[in-house]
Short mmCIF file of C-alpha atoms in Angstrom, two decimals:
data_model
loop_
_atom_site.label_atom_id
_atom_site.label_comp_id
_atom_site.label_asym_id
_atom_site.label_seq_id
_atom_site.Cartn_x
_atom_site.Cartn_y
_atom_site.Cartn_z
CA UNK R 1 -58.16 -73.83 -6.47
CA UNK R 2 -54.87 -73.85 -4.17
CA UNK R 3 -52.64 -70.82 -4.05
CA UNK R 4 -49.84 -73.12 -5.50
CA UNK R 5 -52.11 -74.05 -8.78
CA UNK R 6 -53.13 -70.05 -9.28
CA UNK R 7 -49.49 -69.22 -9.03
CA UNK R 8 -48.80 -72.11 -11.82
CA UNK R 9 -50.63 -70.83 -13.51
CA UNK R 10 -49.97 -67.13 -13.67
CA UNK R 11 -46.20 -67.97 -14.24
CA UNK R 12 -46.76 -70.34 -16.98
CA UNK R 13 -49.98 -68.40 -18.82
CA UNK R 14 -48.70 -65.29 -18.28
CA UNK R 15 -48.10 -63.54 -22.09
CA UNK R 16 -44.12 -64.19 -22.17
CA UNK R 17 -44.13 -68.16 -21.16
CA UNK R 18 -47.55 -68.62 -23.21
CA UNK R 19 -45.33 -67.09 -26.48
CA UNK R 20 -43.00 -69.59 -25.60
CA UNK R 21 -45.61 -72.46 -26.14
CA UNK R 22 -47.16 -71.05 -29.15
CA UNK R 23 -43.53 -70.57 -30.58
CA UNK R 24 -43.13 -74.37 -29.76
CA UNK R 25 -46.96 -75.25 -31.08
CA UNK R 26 -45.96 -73.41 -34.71
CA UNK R 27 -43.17 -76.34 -35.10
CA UNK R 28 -45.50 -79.26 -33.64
CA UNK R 29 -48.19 -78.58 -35.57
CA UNK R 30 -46.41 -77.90 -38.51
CA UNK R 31 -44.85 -81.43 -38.65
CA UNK R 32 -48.00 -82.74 -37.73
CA UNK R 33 -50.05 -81.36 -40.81
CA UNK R 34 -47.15 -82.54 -42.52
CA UNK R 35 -47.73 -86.09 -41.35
CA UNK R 36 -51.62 -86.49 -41.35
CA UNK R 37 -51.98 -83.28 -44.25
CA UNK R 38 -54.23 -81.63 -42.23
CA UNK R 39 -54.38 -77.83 -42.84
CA UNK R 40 -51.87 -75.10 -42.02
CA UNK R 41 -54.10 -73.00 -40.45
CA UNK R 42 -53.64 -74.67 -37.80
CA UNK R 43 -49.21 -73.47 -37.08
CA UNK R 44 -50.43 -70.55 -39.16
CA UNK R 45 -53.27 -69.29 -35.95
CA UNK R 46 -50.30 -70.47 -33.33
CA UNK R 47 -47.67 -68.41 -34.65
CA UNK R 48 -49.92 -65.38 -35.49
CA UNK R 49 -50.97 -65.64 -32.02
CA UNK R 50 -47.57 -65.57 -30.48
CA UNK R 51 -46.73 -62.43 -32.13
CA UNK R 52 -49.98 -60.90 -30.70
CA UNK R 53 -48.94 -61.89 -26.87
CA UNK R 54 -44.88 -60.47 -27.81
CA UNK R 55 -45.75 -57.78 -30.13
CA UNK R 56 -45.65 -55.35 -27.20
CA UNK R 57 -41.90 -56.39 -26.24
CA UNK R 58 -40.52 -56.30 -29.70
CA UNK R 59 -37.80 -53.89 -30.70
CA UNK R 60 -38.80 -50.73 -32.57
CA UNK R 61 -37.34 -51.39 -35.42
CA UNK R 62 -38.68 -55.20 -35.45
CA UNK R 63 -41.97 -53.51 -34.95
CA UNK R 64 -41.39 -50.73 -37.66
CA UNK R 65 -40.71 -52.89 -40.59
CA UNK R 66 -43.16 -55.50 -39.54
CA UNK R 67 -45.89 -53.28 -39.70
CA UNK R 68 -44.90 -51.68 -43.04
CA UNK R 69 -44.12 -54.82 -44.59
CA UNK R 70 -48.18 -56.37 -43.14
CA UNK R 71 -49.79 -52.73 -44.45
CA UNK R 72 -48.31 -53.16 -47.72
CA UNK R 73 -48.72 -56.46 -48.48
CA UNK R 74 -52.78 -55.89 -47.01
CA UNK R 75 -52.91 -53.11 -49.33
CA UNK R 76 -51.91 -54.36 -52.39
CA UNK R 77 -53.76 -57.67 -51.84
CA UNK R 78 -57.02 -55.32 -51.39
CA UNK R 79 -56.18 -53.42 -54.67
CA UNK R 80 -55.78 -56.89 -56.53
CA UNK R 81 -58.82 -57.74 -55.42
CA UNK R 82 -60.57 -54.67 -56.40
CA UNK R 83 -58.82 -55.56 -59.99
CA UNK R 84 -60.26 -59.21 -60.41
CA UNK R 85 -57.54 -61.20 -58.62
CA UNK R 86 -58.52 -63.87 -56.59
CA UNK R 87 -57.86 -62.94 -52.49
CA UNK R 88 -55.24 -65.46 -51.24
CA UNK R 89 -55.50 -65.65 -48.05
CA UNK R 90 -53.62 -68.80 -47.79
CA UNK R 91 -50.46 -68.15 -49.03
CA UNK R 92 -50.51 -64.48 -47.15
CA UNK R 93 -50.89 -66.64 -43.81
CA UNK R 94 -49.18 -69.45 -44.40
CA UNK R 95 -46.53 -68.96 -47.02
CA UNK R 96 -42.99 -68.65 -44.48
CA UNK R 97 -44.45 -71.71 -42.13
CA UNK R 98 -41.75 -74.46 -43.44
CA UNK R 99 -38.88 -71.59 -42.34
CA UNK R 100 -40.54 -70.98 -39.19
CA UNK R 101 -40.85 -74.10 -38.07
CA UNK R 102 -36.85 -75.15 -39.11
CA UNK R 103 -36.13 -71.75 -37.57
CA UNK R 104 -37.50 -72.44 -34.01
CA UNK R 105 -36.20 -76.45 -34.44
CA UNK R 106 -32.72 -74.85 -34.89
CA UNK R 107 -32.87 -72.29 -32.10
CA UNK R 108 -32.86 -75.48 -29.75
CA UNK R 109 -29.52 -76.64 -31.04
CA UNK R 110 -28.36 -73.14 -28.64
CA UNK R 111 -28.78 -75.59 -25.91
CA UNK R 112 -25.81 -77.57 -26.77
CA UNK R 113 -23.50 -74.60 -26.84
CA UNK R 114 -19.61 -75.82 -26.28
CA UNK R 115 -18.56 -75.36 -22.41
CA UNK R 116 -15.32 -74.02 -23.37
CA UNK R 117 -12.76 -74.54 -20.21
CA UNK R 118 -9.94 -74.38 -22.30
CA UNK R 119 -8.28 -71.13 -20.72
CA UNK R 120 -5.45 -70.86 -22.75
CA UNK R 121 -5.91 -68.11 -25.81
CA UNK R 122 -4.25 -68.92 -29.14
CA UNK R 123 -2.99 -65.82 -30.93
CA UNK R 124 -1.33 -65.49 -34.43
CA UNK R 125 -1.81 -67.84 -37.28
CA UNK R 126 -3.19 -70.36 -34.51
CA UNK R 127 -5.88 -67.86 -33.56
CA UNK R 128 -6.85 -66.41 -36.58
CA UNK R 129 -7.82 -70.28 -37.88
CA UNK R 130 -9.22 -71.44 -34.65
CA UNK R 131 -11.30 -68.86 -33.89
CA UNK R 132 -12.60 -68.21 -38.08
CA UNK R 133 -13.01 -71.93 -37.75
CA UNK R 134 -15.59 -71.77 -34.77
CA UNK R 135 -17.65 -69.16 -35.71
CA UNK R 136 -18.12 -70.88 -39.44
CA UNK R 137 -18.02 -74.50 -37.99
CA UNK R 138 -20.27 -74.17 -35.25
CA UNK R 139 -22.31 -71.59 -36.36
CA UNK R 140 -23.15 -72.91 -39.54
CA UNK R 141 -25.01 -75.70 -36.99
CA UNK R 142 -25.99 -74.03 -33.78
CA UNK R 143 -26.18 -70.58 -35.69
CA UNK R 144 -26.03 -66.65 -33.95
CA UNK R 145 -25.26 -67.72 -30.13
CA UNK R 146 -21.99 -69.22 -31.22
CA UNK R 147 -20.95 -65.53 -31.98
CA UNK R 148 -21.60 -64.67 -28.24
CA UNK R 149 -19.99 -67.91 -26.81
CA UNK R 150 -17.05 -66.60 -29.37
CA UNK R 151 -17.07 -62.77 -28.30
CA UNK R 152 -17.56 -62.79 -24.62
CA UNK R 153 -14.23 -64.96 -24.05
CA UNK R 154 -12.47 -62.87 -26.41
CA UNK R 155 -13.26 -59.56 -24.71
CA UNK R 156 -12.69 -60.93 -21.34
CA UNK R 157 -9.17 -59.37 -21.04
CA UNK R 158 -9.78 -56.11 -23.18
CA UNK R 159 -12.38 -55.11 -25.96
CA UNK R 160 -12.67 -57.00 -29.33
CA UNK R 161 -10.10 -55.43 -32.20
CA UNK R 162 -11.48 -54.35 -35.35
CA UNK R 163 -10.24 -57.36 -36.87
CA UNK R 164 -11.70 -60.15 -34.16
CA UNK R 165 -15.09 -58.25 -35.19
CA UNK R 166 -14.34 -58.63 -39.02
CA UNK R 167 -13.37 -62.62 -38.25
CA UNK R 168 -16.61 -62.97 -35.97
CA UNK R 169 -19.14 -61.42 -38.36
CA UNK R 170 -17.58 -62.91 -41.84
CA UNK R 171 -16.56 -66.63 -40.36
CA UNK R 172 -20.13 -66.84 -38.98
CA UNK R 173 -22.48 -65.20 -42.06
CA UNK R 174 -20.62 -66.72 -44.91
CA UNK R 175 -21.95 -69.97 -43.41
CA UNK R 176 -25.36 -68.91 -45.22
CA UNK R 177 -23.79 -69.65 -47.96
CA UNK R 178 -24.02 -73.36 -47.65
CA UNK R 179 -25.23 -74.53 -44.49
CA UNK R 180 -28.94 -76.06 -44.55
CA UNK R 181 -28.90 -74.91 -41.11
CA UNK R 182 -29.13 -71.30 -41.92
CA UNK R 183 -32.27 -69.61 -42.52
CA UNK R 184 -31.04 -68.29 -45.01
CA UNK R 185 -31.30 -71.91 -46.19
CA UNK R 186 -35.24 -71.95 -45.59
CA UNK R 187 -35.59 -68.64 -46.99
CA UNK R 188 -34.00 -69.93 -50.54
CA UNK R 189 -35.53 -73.40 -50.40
CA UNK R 190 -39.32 -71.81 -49.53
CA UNK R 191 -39.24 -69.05 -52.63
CA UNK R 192 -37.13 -71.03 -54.62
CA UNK R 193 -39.60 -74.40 -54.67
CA UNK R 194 -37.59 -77.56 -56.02
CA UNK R 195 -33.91 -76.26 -55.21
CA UNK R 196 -31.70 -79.02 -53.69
CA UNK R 197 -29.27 -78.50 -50.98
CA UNK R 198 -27.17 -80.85 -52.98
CA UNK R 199 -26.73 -78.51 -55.81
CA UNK R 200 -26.13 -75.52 -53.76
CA UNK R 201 -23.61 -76.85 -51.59
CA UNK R 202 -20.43 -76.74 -53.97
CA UNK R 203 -21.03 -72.64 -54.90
CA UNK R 204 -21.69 -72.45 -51.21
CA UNK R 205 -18.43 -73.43 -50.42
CA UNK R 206 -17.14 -71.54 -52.81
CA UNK R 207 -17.90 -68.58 -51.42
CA UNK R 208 -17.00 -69.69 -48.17
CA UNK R 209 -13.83 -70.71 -49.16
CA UNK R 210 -13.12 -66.95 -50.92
CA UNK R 211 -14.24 -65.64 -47.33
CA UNK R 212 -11.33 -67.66 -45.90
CA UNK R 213 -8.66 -66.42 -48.47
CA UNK R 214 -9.61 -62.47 -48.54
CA UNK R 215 -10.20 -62.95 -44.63
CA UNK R 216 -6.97 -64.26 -43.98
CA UNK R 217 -4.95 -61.60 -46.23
CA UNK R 218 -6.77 -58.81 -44.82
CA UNK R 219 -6.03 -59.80 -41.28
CA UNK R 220 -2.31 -60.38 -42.20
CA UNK R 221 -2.29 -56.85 -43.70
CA UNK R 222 -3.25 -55.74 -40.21
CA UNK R 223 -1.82 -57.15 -36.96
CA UNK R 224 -1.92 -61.20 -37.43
CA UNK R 225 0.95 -62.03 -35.11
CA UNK R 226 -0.67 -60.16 -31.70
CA UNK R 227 -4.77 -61.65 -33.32
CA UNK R 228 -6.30 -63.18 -30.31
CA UNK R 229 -8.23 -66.04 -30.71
CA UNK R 230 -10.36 -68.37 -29.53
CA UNK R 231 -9.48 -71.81 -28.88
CA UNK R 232 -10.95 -74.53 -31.05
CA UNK R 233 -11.68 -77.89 -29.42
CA UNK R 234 -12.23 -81.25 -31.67
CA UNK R 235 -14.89 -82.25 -29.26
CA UNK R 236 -16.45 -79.30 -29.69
CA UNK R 237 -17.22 -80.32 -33.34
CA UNK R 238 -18.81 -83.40 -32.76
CA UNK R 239 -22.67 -82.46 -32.08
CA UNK R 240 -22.55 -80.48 -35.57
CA UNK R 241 -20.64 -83.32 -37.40
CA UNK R 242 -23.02 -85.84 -35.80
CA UNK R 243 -26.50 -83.81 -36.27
CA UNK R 244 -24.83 -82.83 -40.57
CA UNK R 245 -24.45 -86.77 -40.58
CA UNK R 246 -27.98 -87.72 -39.36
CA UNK R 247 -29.80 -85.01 -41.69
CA UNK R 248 -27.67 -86.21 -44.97
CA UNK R 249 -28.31 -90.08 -43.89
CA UNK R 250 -32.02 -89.56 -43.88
CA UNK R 251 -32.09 -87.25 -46.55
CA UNK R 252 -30.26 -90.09 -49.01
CA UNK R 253 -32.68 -92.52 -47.51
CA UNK R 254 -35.85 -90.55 -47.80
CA UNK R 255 -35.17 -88.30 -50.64
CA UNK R 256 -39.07 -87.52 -51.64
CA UNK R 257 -39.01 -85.65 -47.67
CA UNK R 258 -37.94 -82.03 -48.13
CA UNK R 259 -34.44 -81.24 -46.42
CA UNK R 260 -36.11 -78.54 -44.40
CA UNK R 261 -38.38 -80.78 -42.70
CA UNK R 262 -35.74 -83.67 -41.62
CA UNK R 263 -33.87 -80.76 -39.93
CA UNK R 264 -37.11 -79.74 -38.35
CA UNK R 265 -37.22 -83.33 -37.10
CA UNK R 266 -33.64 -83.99 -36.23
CA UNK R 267 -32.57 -80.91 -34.48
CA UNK R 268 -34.83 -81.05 -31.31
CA UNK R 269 -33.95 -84.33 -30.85
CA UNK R 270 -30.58 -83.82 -31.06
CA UNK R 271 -30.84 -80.85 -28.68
CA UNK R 272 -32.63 -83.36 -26.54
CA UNK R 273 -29.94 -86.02 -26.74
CA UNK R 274 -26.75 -83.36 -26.10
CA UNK R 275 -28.24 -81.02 -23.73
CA UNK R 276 -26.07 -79.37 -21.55
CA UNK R 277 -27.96 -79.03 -18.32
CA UNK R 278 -29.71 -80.91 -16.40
CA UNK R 279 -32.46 -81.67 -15.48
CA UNK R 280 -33.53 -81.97 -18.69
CA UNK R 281 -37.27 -81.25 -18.23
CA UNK R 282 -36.37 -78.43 -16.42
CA UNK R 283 -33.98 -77.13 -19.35
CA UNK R 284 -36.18 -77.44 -21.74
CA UNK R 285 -39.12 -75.76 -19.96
CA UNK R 286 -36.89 -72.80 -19.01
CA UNK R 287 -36.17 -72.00 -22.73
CA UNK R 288 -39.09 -72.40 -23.93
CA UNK R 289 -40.90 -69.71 -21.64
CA UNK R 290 -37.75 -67.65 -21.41
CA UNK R 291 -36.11 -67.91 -24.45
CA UNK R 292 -37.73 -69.03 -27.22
CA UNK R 293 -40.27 -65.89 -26.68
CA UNK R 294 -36.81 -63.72 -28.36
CA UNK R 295 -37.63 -65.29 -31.66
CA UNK R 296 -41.04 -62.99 -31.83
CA UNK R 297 -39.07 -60.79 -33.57
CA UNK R 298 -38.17 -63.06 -36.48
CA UNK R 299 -41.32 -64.60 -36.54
CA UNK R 300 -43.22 -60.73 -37.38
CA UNK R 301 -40.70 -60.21 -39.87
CA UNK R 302 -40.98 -63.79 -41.73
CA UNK R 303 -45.09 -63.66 -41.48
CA UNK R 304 -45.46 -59.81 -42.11
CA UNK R 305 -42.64 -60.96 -45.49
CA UNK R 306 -44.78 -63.84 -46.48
CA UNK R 307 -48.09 -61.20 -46.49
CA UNK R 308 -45.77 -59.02 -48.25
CA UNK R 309 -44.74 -60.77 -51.24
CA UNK R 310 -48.41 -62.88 -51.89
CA UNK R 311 -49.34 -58.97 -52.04
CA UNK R 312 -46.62 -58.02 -54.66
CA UNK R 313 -47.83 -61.53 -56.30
CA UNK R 314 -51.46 -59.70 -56.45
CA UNK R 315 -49.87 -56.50 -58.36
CA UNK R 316 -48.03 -58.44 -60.79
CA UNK R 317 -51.32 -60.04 -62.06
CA UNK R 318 -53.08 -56.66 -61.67
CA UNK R 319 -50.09 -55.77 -64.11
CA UNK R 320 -48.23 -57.95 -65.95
CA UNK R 321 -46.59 -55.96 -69.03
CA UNK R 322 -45.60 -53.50 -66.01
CA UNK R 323 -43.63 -55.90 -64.16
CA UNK R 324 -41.89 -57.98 -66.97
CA UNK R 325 -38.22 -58.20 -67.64
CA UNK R 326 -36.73 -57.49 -71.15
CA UNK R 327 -35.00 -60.82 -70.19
CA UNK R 328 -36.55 -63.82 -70.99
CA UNK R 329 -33.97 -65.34 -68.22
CA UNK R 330 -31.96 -65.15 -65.73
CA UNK R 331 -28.90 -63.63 -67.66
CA UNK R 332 -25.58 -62.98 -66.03
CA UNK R 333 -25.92 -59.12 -66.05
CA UNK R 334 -29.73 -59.66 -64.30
CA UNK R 335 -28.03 -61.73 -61.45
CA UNK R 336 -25.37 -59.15 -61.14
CA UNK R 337 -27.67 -56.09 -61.17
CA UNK R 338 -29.97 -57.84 -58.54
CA UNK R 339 -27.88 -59.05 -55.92
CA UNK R 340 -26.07 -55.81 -55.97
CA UNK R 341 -29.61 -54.03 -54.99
CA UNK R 342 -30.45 -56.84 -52.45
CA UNK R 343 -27.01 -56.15 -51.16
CA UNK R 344 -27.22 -52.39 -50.86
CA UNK R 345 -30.98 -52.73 -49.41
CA UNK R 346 -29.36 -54.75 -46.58
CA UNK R 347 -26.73 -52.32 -46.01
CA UNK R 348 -29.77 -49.70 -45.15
CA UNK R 349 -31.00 -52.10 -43.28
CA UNK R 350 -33.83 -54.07 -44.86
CA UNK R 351 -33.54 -57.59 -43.78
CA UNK R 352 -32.40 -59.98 -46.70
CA UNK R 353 -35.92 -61.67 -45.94
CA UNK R 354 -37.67 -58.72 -47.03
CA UNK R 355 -35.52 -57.74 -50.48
CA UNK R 356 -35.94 -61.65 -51.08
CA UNK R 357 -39.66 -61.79 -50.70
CA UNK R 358 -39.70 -58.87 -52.96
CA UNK R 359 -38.34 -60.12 -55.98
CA UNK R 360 -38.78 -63.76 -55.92
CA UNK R 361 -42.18 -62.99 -57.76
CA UNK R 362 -40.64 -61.01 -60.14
CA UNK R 363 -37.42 -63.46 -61.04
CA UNK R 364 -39.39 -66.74 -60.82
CA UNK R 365 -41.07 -66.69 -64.29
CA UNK R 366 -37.20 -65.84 -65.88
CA UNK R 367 -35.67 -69.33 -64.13
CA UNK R 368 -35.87 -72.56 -64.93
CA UNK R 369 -33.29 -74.27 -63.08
CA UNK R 370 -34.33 -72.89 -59.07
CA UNK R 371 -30.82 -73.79 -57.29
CA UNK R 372 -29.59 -70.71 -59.46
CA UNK R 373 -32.37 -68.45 -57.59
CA UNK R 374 -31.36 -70.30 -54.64
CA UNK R 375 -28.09 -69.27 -55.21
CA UNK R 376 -28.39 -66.04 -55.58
CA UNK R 377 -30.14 -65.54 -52.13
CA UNK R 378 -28.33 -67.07 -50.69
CA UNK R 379 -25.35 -65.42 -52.07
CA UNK R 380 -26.71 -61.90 -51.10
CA UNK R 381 -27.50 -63.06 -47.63
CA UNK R 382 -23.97 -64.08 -46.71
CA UNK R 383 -22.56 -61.36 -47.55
CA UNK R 384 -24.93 -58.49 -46.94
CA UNK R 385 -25.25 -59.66 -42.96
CA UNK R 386 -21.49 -59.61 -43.09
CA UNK R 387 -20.78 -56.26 -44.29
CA UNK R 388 -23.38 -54.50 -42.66
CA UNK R 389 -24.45 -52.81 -39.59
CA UNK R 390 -27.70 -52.70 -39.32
CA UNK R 391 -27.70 -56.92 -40.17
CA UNK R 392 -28.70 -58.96 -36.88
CA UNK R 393 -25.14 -59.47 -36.65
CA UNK R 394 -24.04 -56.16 -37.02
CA UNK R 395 -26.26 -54.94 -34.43
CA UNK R 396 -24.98 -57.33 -32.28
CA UNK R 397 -21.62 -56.13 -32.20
CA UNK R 398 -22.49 -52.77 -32.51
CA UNK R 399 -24.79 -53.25 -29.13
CA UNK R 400 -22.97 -56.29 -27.49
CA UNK R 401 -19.14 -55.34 -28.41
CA UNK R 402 -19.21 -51.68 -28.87
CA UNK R 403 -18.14 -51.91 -32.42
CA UNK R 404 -17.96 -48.96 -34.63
CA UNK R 405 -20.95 -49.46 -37.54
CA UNK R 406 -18.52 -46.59 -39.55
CA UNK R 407 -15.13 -49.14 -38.99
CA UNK R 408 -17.41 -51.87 -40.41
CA UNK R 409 -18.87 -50.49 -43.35
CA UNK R 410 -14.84 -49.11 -44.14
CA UNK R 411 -13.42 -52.54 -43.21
CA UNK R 412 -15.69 -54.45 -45.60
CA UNK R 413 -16.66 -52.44 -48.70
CA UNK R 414 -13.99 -53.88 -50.75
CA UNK R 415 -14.48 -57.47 -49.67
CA UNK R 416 -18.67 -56.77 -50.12
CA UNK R 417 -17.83 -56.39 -53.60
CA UNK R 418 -15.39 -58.99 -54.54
CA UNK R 419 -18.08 -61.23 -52.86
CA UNK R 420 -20.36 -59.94 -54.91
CA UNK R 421 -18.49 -59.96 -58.37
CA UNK R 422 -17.23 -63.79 -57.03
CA UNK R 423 -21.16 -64.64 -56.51
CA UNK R 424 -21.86 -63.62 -60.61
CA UNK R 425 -18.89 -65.47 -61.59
CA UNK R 426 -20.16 -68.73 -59.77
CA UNK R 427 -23.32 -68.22 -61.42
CA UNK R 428 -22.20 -68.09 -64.72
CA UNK R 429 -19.33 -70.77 -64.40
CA UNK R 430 -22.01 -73.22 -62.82
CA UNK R 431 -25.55 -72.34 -63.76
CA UNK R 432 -25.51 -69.86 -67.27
#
């Protein structure tokens, strides 16, 4: 074998680049069982293996809650079993595959990133709205990096204010609220089975529209007229119009296919078709061994959460009467009382992922209509990663910006609870 082939080799088998590909193999193989229903063992051993080759690069506290979440869920699967119930090895493995694979179809969409040469810098009423407007447009599309492309031309000609950070990290997360291509999306769709996009939309943008308002007044309170912002292109809106078009067209012509797989489908190709670089091979190969590897992280915590909650599943049939609700549903108080603990475990620092895995089996067997369980994660999801700073977000200002985690939790505790009071009143005005 020629030096040249041994040195291909090393670079692309090499743990980091061979991550990449198993990243990339949990998405094709997951929409290829879909297609010829053929097991999901089969993304289920690619994206267990891709943790195994990153697991040694992941943060410490990716690696801390992953391996807490794994031990407990392998525990109280083992005590279920020693209690009569049936081992399910299945669901532990393969429960969070349909969010994986829309997860790493999204991350592609990063590729298409605007290349803003617009040098002038709005500021004022102008600014606040154009730059709130990009970080919920866009990101509610190509998600978390539009928060960078945001921040580092802000903080080119001095550091971010507390109120850019407040507009960043609330215009961005309160797109969980409605956007189907959030994973907070994936995560309500996968332990909420049969809720529709369609029916979560309008208390989506409900929300979303509440973020604008108390947003808007709070900045005005502060310092509106010097608020420097970022400027907003039309053109820059046209790949997320385009790809929200394409995934509602096929979703109205092929309603039996789940929403989470046509975005699986679509968004590659659409990264494909708008990619930024050139040449396109080359792109593509770049970020899948260089890039895509980052997502390790999220794929631990999804797979280590899916283990997790089949385990909490296994205790609740080791003990029913233990684990029942007075309720017999989903009553206005319940919704209240448990998306304001989901909402203070993500202030701590739990992921919303984990809090969600832990009660969905306890709040499934009190709903009947699933879009209001769908609502309520996502609910909690938008606005626990917006308020806190120990949320992916928050750590990425904290880290990236040098923001103050004190000056966010005192900037956002009353608007944390009006969004939570708002979320209860949705719930009962469209779903009690």
């Amino acid at each position: 074998m020629s030096f040249l082939s041994m040195s291909f080799l090393r670079s692309h088998l090499s743990p980091r680049p061979l991550a990449g590909w198993l990243v990339l193999a949990t998405w094709g193989l997951y929409l290829l069982v879909w297609v010829v229903d053929w097991s999901l063992y089969l993304p289920a051993l690619a994206s267990w293996l891709a943790i195994g080759f990153c697991w040694h690069k992941l943060s410490r506290s990716a690696k801390k809650q992953s391996a807490i979440l794994f031990s407990a869920g392998i525990g109280m699967l083992l005590w279920g079993v020693l209690h009569g119930v049936s081992l399910d090895v299945y669901s532990a493995t393969t429960r969070n595959l349909p969010l994986l694979a829309m997860f790493v179809a999204v991350c592609f969409l990063a590729l298409t990133n605007p290349e803003q040469e617009d040098a002038s810098q709005p500021t004022g009423n102008k600014g606040f709205w154009s730059t709130i407007l990009s970080c919920h447009l866009l990101g509610a599309v190509i998600n978390l990096s539009i928060i960078f492309v945001v921040g580092d031309r802000l903080q080119r000609k001095k550091p971010l204010s507390d109120e850019q950070i407040l507009v960043l990290m609330r215009g961005f997360c309160a797109g969980a609220y409605w956007s189907p291509f959030f994973v907070a999306f994936g995560v309500a769709m996968t332990y909420a089975p049969g809720a529709q996009w369609s029916s979560t939309f309008i208390p989506g943008a409900m929300m979303a529209g509440l973020m604008f308002m108390l947003t808007y007044l709070k900045t005005r309170l502060g310092n509106l007229p010097e608020f420097r912002g970022y400027p907003l292109q039309r053109d820059s809106l046209v790949i997320p119009a385009l790809l929200a078009l394409a995934v509602l067209l096929l979703h109205s012509l092929y309603p039996q296919v789940n929403i989470l797989i046509l975005i699986a489908m679509v968004a590659p190709v659409s990264a494909l078709l708008f990619l930024r670089g050139r040449p396109r091979r080359k792109v593509m190969v770049e970020y899948v061994e260089q890039r895509l590897p980052n997502v390790a992280s999220q794929f631990s915590l999804f797979l280590a959460a899916g283990v997790f909650s089949t385990g909490v599943a296994a205790i609740i049939a080791c003990y029913p009467q233990l684990f029942s609700f007075e309720a017999s549903q989903l009553t206005p108080w319940l919704f209240w009382g448990i998306s304001a603990l989901m909402i203070l475990a993500g202030l701590i620092g739990l992921h919303p992922v984990v809090s969600v895995s832990l009660v969905a089996p306890l709040l499934m067997p009190l709903v009947s209509n699933m879009n209001q369980l769908a609502f309520l994660y996502l609910s909690v999801w938008g606005t626990t990663t917006a308020v806190s700073p120990l949320s992916g977000v928050g750590l990425s200002m904290v880290s990236r910006y040098n923001a103050s985690s004190r000056m966010i939790l005192q900037q956002n505790w009353r608007y944390m609870l009006l969004m939570w009071f708002a979320a209860g009143g949705i719930n009962v005005l469209l779903f009690a």
